[in-house]
CSV table of C-alpha atoms in Angstrom, one decimal:
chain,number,residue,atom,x,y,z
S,198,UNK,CA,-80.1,34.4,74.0
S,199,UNK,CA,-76.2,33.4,73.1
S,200,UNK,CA,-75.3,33.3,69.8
S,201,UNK,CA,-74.4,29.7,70.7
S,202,UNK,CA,-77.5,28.9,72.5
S,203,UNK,CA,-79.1,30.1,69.4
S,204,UNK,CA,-76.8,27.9,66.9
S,205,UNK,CA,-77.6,25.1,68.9
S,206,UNK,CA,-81.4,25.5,69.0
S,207,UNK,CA,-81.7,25.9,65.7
S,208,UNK,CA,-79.6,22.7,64.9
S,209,UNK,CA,-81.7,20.8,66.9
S,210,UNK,CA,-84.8,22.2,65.0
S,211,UNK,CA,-83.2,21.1,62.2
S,212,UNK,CA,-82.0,17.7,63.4
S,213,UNK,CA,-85.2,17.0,64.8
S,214,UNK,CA,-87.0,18.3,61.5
S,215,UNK,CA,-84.6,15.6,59.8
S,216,UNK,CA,-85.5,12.8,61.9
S,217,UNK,CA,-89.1,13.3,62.0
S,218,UNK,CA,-89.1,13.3,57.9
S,219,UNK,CA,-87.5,10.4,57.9
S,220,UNK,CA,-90.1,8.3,60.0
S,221,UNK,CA,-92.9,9.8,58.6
S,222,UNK,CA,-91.0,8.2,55.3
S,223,UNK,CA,-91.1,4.9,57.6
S,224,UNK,CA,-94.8,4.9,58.3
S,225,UNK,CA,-95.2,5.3,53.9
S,226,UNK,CA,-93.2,2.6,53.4
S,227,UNK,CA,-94.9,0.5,56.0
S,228,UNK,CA,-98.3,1.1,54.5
S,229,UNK,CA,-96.6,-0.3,51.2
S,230,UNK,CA,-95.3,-3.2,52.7
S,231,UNK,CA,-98.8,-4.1,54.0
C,162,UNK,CA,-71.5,-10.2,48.4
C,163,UNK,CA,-72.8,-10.3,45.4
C,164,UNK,CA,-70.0,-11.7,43.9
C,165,UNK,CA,-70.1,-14.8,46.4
C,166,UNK,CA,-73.7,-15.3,47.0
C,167,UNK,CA,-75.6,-13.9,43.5
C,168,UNK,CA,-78.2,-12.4,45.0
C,169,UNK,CA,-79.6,-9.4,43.5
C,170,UNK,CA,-81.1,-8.2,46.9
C,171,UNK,CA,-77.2,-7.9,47.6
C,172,UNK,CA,-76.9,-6.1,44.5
C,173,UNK,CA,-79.9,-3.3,45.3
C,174,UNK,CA,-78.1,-2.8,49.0
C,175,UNK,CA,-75.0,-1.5,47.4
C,176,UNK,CA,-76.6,0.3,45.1
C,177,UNK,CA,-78.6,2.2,48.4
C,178,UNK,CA,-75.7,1.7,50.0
C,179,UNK,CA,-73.9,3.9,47.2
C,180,UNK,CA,-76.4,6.4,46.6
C,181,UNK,CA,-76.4,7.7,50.0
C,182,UNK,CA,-72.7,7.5,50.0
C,183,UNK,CA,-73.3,10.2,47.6
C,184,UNK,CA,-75.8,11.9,49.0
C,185,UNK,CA,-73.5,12.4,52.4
C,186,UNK,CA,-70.8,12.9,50.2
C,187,UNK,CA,-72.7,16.1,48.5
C,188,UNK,CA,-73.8,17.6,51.9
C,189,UNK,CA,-70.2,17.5,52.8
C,190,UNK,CA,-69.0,19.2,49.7
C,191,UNK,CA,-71.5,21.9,50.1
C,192,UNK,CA,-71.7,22.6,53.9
C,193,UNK,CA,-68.1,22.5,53.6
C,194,UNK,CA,-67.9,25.2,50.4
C,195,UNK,CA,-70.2,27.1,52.8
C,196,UNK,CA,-67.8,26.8,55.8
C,197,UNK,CA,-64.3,27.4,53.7
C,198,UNK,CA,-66.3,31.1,52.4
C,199,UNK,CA,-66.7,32.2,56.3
C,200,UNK,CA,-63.4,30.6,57.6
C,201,UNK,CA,-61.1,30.8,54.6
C,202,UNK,CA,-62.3,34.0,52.4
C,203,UNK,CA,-63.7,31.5,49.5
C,204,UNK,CA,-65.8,28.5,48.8
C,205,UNK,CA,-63.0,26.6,46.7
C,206,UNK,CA,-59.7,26.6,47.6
C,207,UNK,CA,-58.5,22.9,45.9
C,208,UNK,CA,-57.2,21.8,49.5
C,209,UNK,CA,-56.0,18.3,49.2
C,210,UNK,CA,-59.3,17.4,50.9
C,211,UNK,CA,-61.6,19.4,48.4
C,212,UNK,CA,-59.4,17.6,45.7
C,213,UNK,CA,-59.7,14.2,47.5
C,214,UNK,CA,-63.7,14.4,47.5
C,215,UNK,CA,-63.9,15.8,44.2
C,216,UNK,CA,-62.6,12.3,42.8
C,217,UNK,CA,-64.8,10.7,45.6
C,218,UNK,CA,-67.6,12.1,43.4
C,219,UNK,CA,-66.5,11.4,40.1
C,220,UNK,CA,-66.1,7.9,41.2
C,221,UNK,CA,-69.6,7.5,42.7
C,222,UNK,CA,-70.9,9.3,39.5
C,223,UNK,CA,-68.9,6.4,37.6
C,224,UNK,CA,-70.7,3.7,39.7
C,225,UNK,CA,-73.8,4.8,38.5
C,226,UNK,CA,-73.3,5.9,35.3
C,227,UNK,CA,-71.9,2.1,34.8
C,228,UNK,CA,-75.2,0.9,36.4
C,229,UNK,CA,-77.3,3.0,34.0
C,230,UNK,CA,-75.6,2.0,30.9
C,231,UNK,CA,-75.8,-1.8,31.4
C,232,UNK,CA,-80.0,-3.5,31.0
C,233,UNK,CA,-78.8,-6.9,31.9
C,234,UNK,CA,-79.7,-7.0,35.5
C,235,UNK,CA,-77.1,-9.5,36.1
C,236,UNK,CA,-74.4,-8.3,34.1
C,237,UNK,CA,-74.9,-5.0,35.7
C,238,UNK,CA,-74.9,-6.6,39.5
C,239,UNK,CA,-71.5,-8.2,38.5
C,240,UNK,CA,-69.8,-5.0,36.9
C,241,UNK,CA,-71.3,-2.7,40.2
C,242,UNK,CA,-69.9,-5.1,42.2
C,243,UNK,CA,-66.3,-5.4,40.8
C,244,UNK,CA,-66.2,-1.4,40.3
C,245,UNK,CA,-66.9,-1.3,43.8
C,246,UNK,CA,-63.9,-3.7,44.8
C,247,UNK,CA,-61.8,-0.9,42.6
C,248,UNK,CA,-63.5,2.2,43.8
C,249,UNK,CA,-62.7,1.2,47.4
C,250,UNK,CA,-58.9,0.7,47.0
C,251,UNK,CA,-58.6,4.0,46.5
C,252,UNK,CA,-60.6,5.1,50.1
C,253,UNK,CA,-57.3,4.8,51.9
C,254,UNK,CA,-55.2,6.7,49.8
C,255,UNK,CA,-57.7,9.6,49.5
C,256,UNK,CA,-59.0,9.7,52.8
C,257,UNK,CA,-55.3,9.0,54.6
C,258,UNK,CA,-52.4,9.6,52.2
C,259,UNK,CA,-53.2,12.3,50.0
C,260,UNK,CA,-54.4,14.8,52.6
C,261,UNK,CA,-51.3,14.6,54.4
C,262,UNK,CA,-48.6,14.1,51.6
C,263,UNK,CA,-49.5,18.1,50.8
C,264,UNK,CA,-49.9,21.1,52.9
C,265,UNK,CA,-53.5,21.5,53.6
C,266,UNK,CA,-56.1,24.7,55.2
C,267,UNK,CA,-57.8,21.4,57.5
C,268,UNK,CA,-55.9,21.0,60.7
C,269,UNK,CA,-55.2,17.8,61.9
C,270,UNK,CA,-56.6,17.6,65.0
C,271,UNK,CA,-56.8,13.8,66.0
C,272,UNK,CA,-53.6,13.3,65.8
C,273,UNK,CA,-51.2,16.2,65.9
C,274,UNK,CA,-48.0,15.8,68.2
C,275,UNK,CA,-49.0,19.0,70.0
C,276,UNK,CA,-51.6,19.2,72.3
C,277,UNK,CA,-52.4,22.3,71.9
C,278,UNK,CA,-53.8,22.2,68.5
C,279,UNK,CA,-55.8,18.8,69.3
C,280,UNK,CA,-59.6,19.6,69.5
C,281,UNK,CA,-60.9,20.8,72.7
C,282,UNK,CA,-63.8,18.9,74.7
C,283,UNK,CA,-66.2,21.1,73.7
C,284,UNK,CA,-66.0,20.4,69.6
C,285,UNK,CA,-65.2,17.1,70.4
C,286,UNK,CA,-68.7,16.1,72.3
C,287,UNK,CA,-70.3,18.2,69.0
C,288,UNK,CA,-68.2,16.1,66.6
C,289,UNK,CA,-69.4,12.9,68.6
C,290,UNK,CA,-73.0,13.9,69.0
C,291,UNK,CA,-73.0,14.5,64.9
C,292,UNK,CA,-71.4,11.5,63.6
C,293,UNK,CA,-73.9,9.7,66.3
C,294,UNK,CA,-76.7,11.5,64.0
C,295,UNK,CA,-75.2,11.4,60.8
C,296,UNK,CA,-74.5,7.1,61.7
C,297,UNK,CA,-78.2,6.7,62.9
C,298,UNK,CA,-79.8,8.7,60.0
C,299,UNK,CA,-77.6,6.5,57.7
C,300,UNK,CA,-78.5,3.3,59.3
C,301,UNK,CA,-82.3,4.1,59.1
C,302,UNK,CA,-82.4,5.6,55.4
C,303,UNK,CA,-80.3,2.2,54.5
C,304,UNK,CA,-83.4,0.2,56.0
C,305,UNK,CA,-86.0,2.2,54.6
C,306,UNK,CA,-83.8,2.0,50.9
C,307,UNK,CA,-84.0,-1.6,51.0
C,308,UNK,CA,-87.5,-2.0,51.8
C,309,UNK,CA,-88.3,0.3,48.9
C,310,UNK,CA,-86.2,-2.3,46.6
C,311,UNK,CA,-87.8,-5.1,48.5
C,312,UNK,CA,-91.2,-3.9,47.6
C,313,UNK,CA,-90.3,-3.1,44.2
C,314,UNK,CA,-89.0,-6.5,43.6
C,315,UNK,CA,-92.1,-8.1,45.2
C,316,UNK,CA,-94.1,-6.1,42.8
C,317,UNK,CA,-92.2,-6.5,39.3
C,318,UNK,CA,-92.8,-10.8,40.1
C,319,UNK,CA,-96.6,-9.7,40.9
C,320,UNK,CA,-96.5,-8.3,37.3
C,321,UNK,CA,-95.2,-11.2,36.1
């Protein structure tokens, strides 16, 4: 593997990571609202 | 909006609004300490644009130090929102004028008279695809900020 194929997976790990966080933050706050 | 309209829900979406202002604004200063060490032989360098976001701090620390010190809810909605007026005079000047009134280690790559230093494609689709990311994750965390205050409001008139 490229060093920038490599760079690039692992930012979309972490972007992904991020993103799925985030909803998972959704879903809590829907619960609440309910 | 506050100002006009005396809302407080107005009031709670600038204060999220704010808060992850800062929050974006602290990522930057650190991934950016971390990127002037590999590219630039140290973390600090006090580059206009390090200077620039260093007051960009200090004034959202200001903003919330001035929201903390204030109980009256409505009193404090009215100062936030006037500070905020302020505060955002200065964007222009620190985001435009002072990084290009002194020499600086950022390049200007948008709009440099030579072609050859203008970012390439390549960094260009990656500086695209983040601020796509960076806008969305903004966006959503802004919702999600708002229906936390929402909830908390619907709650504190459940009390009383």
């Amino acid at each position: 593997m490229s060093d920038l194929a490599g760079i690039m997976l692992v930012t979309m790990i972490i972007w992904i990571g991020l993103y799925a966080y985030v909803y998972r933050l959704d879903r809590k706050v829907g619960r609440l609202e309910d | 909006m506050y100002l006009r309209r005396r809302n407080p829900k107005d009031d709670h979406r600038a204060a999220v609004s704010a808060g992850l202002g800062l929050l974006f604004a602290v990522l930057a200063t650190v991934t950016g300490a971390i990127f002037a060490r590999i590219m630039w032989g140290a973390y600090w360098n006090w580059d206009p644009r390090q200077t620039s976001i260093t007051i960009l701090l200090l004034i959202y620390a200001a903003y919330f130090a001035l929201r903390g010190a204030v109980p009256d809810s409505e009193k404090r909605a009215t100062l936030a929102a006037v500070y905020s007026i302020l505060a955002f005079v200065t964007v222009p000047f620190l985001m435009f004028i002072v990084p290009r009134i002194y020499f600086s280690l950022h390049p200007d790559v948008m709009t440099n008279p030579d072609p050859d230093n203008r970012l390439d494609s390549a960094h260009l689709r990656v500086l695209l695809a983040s601020l796509a990311g960076f806008t969305g994750l903004y966006v959503w965390l802004y919702t999600l900020g708002s229906r936390i205050e929402a909830i908390r409001d619907r709650r504190q008139q459940e009390v009383l």
